Amino acid sequence: MEGDSNNASLNVPTVEEIRKRTEQAWKVRPCLWQIEVVQAILRRDADIISIAGTGMGKTLTFWMPLLFAPPGGLQVIVTPLNLLGEQQVAILEKYGYKGIFISSDNSTPSNWHDIESGVYNALVINPEMLMKPRGGFQRLTQNPSFRRRIISVIFDEGHCISTWSSFRHEYKEVGSLKYTLPADIPRVVTTATMTDATLDEIKRILHLQNSRLKVFHCSNDRPNIHLTIIKMKSPRNSYEDLKFVLLNETFLIFFDDISHSIEAHRALTKDLSPSDRKRIVWFNSDMSMTFKENTIKGLASGEVWGLLTTDSFGMGLDLPNIKLVVQWRATCSLTTLWQRFGRAGRDPKSEATAVFLVEKELFDDEKQKAATKRGAKQRKKSQPAKRQRTTGGPALTFISENPHEQEESNSSGTDSEDELPRTAPALAAKTGQNSKRSRQREIDADLDEFINAKQRGLPCVRVPVAKSFKNDKACEYQICGLLANVWHTHMNTLTASKHLLCDSSKPDGCPRCRLPLVSAATFTIPHTSVALPSHPSSPAEPQPSQRSYSTPWMPSTTSSTTPSTHGGKTRPSRTTAGPSSTILAARW
């Protein structure tokens, strides 16, 4: 749209000016990459892709332009989750600016009038309200004075434009903003996970032109999160493989099916004392906003120990006390998995653990075993049938092959519901029915390589992640000794880091945008022998500082537990007595 451009912001401040003003206003020293993003927004001559790891400070770049905008300037933030929108408004208010989050609950004429009148410095909105036909935003964009106030339109968690557009259809329509807003209003897409395919799809939907596109690419590696990939051992519908979380710090377990999260909640809490069952909560999009807000407050305070959740818990939500994230089964993409792992260890100075519980049939060694077994069956089936004589009768032919033969017992780690009933072979022959177990799961190639990194000889489980997200080409990526040789072998390229330029006063550069070295931390997951605190024999209710169990879910052995503190509360830590599985996290 021509004729109503805002040219007052073309005098772009220098790096030093932006850093000084930000430090004075908010006592925060922005990194060089953040300043460069802000300069691009204020220059108003290009659309922007901003890629940086979870917790690196992408949100700060939303608000810094307000410090340099003309009076009445408005930032428009498009968020995929209502919870995230509420959090962004709260953060902005701490910086001394007013924002409003618009959803279907408060999309009133009064609120839209206040937005139009300049009451707010930021409008945070979900895509449904943004693109609602004849809705408040579409009405305001017909007002030239309102259009001139817009600094930029920022798509937070921008990968959702591609990955969620199949069920959030308004994401498919956001490209029309190119034709309803002035051409000099930058559209900014921010995310921690951007593959080449996702970028191409976003460029198509938003009608982004390469000639008017600036890409700022930081590494999305999170070296403070120790990665652990576990082959599932127990039947899936028992959820036994999840019970190690009960002895850990505040945790999140991600599921891709709400019903699975409810079943897992039942399994995890059945042996807890009545007062402690409420401390583990299943959490999804069906919950009310009040319930979600109260649950997050409980998680932050330590009253809630953990959530069994879907993506509705929220990308971008900043809870610094989450030390453990678990993904239940390989039912998502590597992009989604990396987003979920990024909920842990939000403070780069802290350490956290991410555990990926994977179906055993997705590992290369198990695939080989299954292929060998199928080959043996096929060879046996192709052999001539054996003939046996019975007294006084003709020769009879016996075929030993049974299409419904169970490959393994329930201890194999597969669902009991995945197994077909044992019916007559003749019926199977008529129907052509095959066991579900024989069907091969299809997963993304990147996720497959991540799962099988060790078995395929990769020196670090992070290599497939770095390849998928092009971390070797990220300008801020600081190579660590562990991966130095890996890039030459698998990437064939190295890029200099900018952390030294960000803060030249320190020999090691900026500590915030410099990636720490990956540490060789171990993570012990008990399988069969853990000493849990028994339910108190006294009639008094157990103190909220301890996790109490009416009956231990694992056999008790003679061992001691060392209490760990969390939020001022004491909880039993893991023990290593008895058999356990110790996995070397992040390194092999």
Coordinates of C-alpha atoms in Angstrom, one line a residue, residues 133-430:
P133 CA -12.9 -11.0 8.2
R134 CA -14.3 -7.6 9.1
G135 CA -12.6 -8.0 12.5
G136 CA -11.0 -5.3 14.6
F137 CA -7.5 -5.5 13.0
Q138 CA -8.8 -5.5 9.5
R139 CA -10.9 -2.5 10.3
L140 CA -8.0 -0.6 11.8
T141 CA -5.7 -1.3 8.8
Q142 CA -8.1 0.8 6.7
N143 CA -7.2 3.8 8.8
P144 CA -4.1 5.5 7.3
S145 CA -3.0 7.1 10.6
F146 CA -3.1 3.7 12.3
R147 CA -1.1 2.1 9.5
R148 CA 1.6 4.8 9.9
R149 CA 2.0 3.9 13.6
I150 CA 3.0 0.3 13.0
I151 CA 6.7 -0.3 13.5
S152 CA 6.8 -3.9 12.3
V153 CA 4.6 -7.1 12.3
I154 CA 6.4 -9.9 14.1
F155 CA 5.5 -13.5 13.8
D156 CA 6.7 -15.1 17.0
E157 CA 7.5 -18.8 16.8
G158 CA 7.3 -18.2 13.1
H159 CA 7.9 -21.9 12.1
C160 CA 4.2 -22.3 13.0
I161 CA 3.3 -20.5 9.8
S162 CA 4.5 -23.6 8.0
T163 CA 4.0 -26.4 10.6
W164 CA 0.6 -25.4 12.0
S165 CA -1.0 -24.0 8.8
S166 CA -2.7 -27.4 8.1
F167 CA -5.0 -26.9 11.2
R168 CA -4.6 -23.2 11.9
H169 CA -5.8 -22.1 8.5
E170 CA -5.4 -18.4 9.2
Y171 CA -1.7 -18.9 9.0
K172 CA -2.2 -19.6 5.3
E173 CA -3.8 -16.2 4.9
V174 CA -1.3 -14.0 6.7
G175 CA 0.5 -13.3 3.4
S176 CA -2.3 -11.0 2.4
L177 CA -0.8 -8.4 4.9
K178 CA 1.7 -7.7 2.2
Y179 CA -1.0 -6.0 0.2
T180 CA -3.0 -4.4 3.0
L181 CA -0.1 -2.7 4.9
P182 CA 2.4 -0.2 3.7
A183 CA 5.4 -1.7 1.9
D184 CA 7.9 -0.3 4.3
I185 CA 6.5 -2.1 7.4
P186 CA 8.9 -5.0 8.0
R187 CA 7.5 -8.5 8.5
V188 CA 9.7 -10.2 11.0
V189 CA 9.7 -14.0 11.5
T190 CA 11.4 -15.3 14.6
T191 CA 12.0 -18.9 15.6
A192 CA 14.5 -21.2 17.1
T193 CA 14.0 -23.9 14.5
M194 CA 14.1 -23.2 10.8
T195 CA 15.0 -25.9 8.3
D196 CA 15.4 -25.1 4.6
A197 CA 12.0 -26.7 3.8
T198 CA 10.3 -24.6 6.5
L199 CA 12.0 -21.4 5.3
D200 CA 10.9 -22.1 1.7
E201 CA 7.3 -22.6 2.9
I202 CA 7.2 -19.5 5.0
K203 CA 8.6 -17.4 2.1
R204 CA 5.8 -18.8 -0.1
I205 CA 3.0 -18.1 2.4
L206 CA 4.2 -14.6 3.3
H207 CA 5.2 -13.7 -0.3
L208 CA 8.7 -12.9 0.9
Q209 CA 11.2 -11.8 -1.9
N210 CA 14.8 -12.7 -1.6
S211 CA 15.8 -9.3 -2.8
R212 CA 14.0 -7.8 0.2
L213 CA 14.9 -10.4 2.8
K214 CA 17.5 -10.3 5.6
V215 CA 18.3 -13.5 7.5
F216 CA 20.0 -13.3 10.9
H217 CA 21.0 -16.9 11.8
C218 CA 22.4 -17.7 15.2
S219 CA 23.0 -21.3 16.3
N220 CA 20.1 -22.9 18.1
D221 CA 22.3 -25.4 19.9
R222 CA 21.7 -25.6 23.7
P223 CA 24.9 -27.1 25.1
N224 CA 23.6 -26.6 28.7
I225 CA 20.9 -29.3 27.9
H226 CA 22.2 -32.8 28.1
L227 CA 20.7 -35.0 25.5
T228 CA 19.7 -38.6 26.2
I229 CA 18.1 -41.1 23.8
I230 CA 16.5 -44.1 25.5
K231 CA 15.3 -47.3 23.9
M232 CA 11.9 -48.1 25.5
K233 CA 11.9 -51.3 27.5
S234 CA 8.4 -51.7 29.0
P235 CA 5.0 -52.1 27.3
R236 CA 4.0 -48.7 26.0
N237 CA 0.6 -48.8 27.6
S238 CA 2.2 -49.4 31.0
Y239 CA 4.2 -46.1 30.9
E240 CA 6.7 -47.8 33.2
D241 CA 9.5 -46.1 31.2
L242 CA 8.4 -42.7 32.5
K243 CA 8.5 -43.4 36.2
F244 CA 12.0 -42.1 36.6
V245 CA 10.7 -38.6 36.5
L246 CA 9.2 -39.0 39.9
L247 CA 12.6 -38.7 41.5
N248 CA 13.7 -35.6 39.5
E249 CA 13.4 -31.9 39.6
T250 CA 10.5 -30.1 37.9
F251 CA 9.7 -31.9 34.7
L252 CA 7.7 -31.7 31.5
I253 CA 6.6 -34.8 29.5
F254 CA 5.4 -34.1 26.0
F255 CA 2.9 -36.2 24.2
D256 CA 1.3 -35.9 20.7
D257 CA -2.0 -37.5 21.8
I258 CA -4.0 -36.1 24.7
S259 CA -5.4 -39.5 25.6
H260 CA -1.8 -40.8 26.1
S261 CA -1.1 -38.0 28.5
I262 CA -4.2 -38.8 30.5
E263 CA -3.3 -42.5 30.6
A264 CA 0.3 -41.7 31.6
H265 CA -1.0 -39.5 34.4
R266 CA -3.0 -42.3 35.8
A267 CA 0.0 -44.7 35.7
L268 CA 2.4 -42.2 37.3
T269 CA 0.1 -41.1 40.1
K270 CA -1.5 -44.4 41.1
D271 CA 1.1 -45.1 43.8
L272 CA 1.5 -41.5 45.0
S273 CA -0.1 -40.4 48.3
P274 CA -3.4 -38.6 47.9
S275 CA -2.0 -35.2 48.7
D276 CA 0.8 -35.6 46.0
R277 CA -1.3 -36.8 43.1
K278 CA -2.4 -33.3 42.4
R279 CA 1.2 -32.2 42.0
I280 CA 1.4 -34.0 38.6
V281 CA -1.0 -32.4 36.1
W282 CA -2.0 -33.2 32.6
F283 CA -2.2 -30.1 30.6
N284 CA -3.7 -29.4 27.1
S285 CA -5.6 -27.1 25.0
D286 CA -9.0 -28.2 26.4
M287 CA -8.1 -26.6 29.8
S288 CA -9.4 -23.1 30.7
M289 CA -7.1 -20.2 30.7
T290 CA -7.5 -19.8 34.4
F291 CA -6.5 -23.4 35.0
K292 CA -3.5 -23.0 32.7
E293 CA -2.3 -19.8 34.4
N294 CA -2.7 -21.3 37.9
T295 CA -0.9 -24.4 36.8
I296 CA 2.1 -22.5 35.4
K297 CA 2.3 -20.5 38.7
G298 CA 2.3 -23.7 40.6
L299 CA 5.1 -25.1 38.3
A300 CA 7.1 -22.0 38.9
S301 CA 6.7 -22.1 42.7
G302 CA 7.4 -25.9 42.9
E303 CA 3.9 -26.8 44.2
V304 CA 3.4 -28.6 40.9
W305 CA 6.2 -31.2 40.2
G306 CA 5.5 -31.7 36.5
L307 CA 3.2 -31.5 33.6
L308 CA 2.1 -34.2 31.1
T309 CA 1.4 -31.9 28.2
T310 CA 1.0 -31.3 24.5
D311 CA 2.3 -28.3 22.6
S312 CA -0.3 -26.2 24.4
F313 CA 2.2 -25.7 27.3
G314 CA 3.8 -23.4 24.9
M315 CA 6.8 -22.6 22.9
G316 CA 8.5 -19.5 24.3
L317 CA 7.2 -19.7 27.8
D318 CA 10.0 -18.8 30.1
L319 CA 10.1 -20.9 33.3
P320 CA 13.7 -21.1 34.6
N321 CA 13.2 -24.0 37.0
I322 CA 12.4 -26.7 34.5
K323 CA 15.4 -29.1 34.7
L324 CA 14.0 -32.2 32.8
V325 CA 12.0 -32.5 29.6
V326 CA 10.9 -35.8 28.2
Q327 CA 9.5 -36.7 24.8
W328 CA 7.2 -39.7 24.8
R329 CA 7.8 -41.7 21.6
A330 CA 9.1 -40.6 18.2
T331 CA 5.7 -39.1 17.1
C332 CA 6.9 -35.6 16.1
S333 CA 9.4 -34.0 13.8
L334 CA 12.9 -33.0 14.8
T335 CA 11.8 -29.3 14.7
T336 CA 9.0 -30.0 17.2
L337 CA 11.3 -32.1 19.4
W338 CA 14.0 -29.4 19.5
Q339 CA 11.4 -26.8 20.4
R340 CA 10.2 -29.0 23.3
F341 CA 13.7 -29.7 24.5
G342 CA 14.2 -26.0 24.6
R343 CA 11.7 -25.6 27.4
A344 CA 14.5 -26.9 29.8
G345 CA 17.4 -24.9 31.1
R346 CA 16.2 -21.5 30.0
D347 CA 19.1 -19.9 31.9
P348 CA 22.2 -20.7 29.8
K349 CA 24.2 -20.8 33.0
S350 CA 22.1 -23.7 34.4
E351 CA 22.2 -27.3 33.3
A352 CA 19.2 -29.4 32.4
T353 CA 18.4 -32.8 30.8
A354 CA 16.3 -33.8 27.8
V355 CA 15.2 -37.4 27.4
F356 CA 13.9 -38.9 24.2
L357 CA 12.0 -42.2 24.9
V358 CA 12.0 -44.0 21.5
E359 CA 10.2 -47.1 20.4
K360 CA 12.7 -49.9 20.1
E361 CA 11.7 -50.8 16.5
L362 CA 13.1 -47.5 15.3
F363 CA 16.7 -48.3 16.2
D364 CA 18.9 -49.7 13.5
D365 CA 19.9 -52.8 15.5
E366 CA 16.3 -53.7 16.1
K367 CA 15.5 -53.1 12.4
Q368 CA 18.3 -55.5 11.5
K369 CA 17.0 -58.1 13.9
A370 CA 13.5 -57.8 12.5
A371 CA 14.9 -58.0 8.9
T372 CA 16.9 -61.1 9.8
K373 CA 13.9 -62.7 11.4
R374 CA 11.7 -61.9 8.4
G375 CA 14.3 -63.3 6.0
A376 CA 14.5 -66.6 8.0
K377 CA 10.7 -66.9 7.9
Q378 CA 10.6 -66.2 4.2
R379 CA 13.3 -68.9 3.5
K380 CA 11.5 -71.3 5.7
K381 CA 8.3 -70.6 3.9
S382 CA 9.9 -71.1 0.4
Q383 CA 11.2 -74.6 1.4
P384 CA 9.3 -77.6 0.0
A385 CA 6.7 -78.8 2.5
K386 CA 7.7 -81.8 4.6
R387 CA 5.7 -85.0 4.0
Q388 CA 4.9 -87.3 6.8
R389 CA 3.2 -90.7 6.7
T390 CA 0.5 -91.7 9.0
T391 CA -0.5 -95.3 9.6
G392 CA -3.1 -96.5 7.2
G393 CA -3.6 -93.2 5.4
P394 CA -2.4 -91.0 2.6
A395 CA 0.5 -88.5 2.9
L396 CA -0.4 -85.3 4.7
T397 CA 1.2 -81.8 4.3
F398 CA 1.8 -79.7 7.4
I399 CA 2.8 -75.9 7.0
S400 CA 4.3 -74.6 10.2
E401 CA 4.1 -70.9 9.3
N402 CA 1.7 -68.9 11.4
P403 CA 1.0 -65.4 10.1
H404 CA -0.2 -64.4 13.6
E405 CA 2.8 -65.7 15.6
Q406 CA 3.8 -63.3 18.3
E407 CA 7.3 -62.1 17.8
E408 CA 7.9 -61.1 21.4
S409 CA 6.2 -61.1 24.7
N410 CA 4.7 -58.1 26.4
S411 CA 8.1 -57.3 27.8
S412 CA 9.2 -56.2 24.3
G413 CA 8.1 -52.7 24.9
T414 CA 5.3 -52.6 22.4
D415 CA 1.6 -51.9 23.0
S416 CA -0.6 -54.8 23.8
E417 CA -3.2 -53.1 21.6
D418 CA -0.8 -53.3 18.7
E419 CA -1.1 -57.1 18.7
L420 CA -3.8 -58.9 16.8
P421 CA -5.7 -61.7 18.4
R422 CA -4.5 -65.2 17.6
T423 CA -7.0 -66.3 15.0
A424 CA -7.0 -69.2 12.6
P425 CA -4.4 -69.1 9.9
A426 CA -7.1 -69.8 7.4
L427 CA -9.0 -66.6 8.4
A428 CA -5.8 -64.6 8.0
A429 CA -5.3 -66.0 4.6
K430 CA -8.8 -65.1 3.5

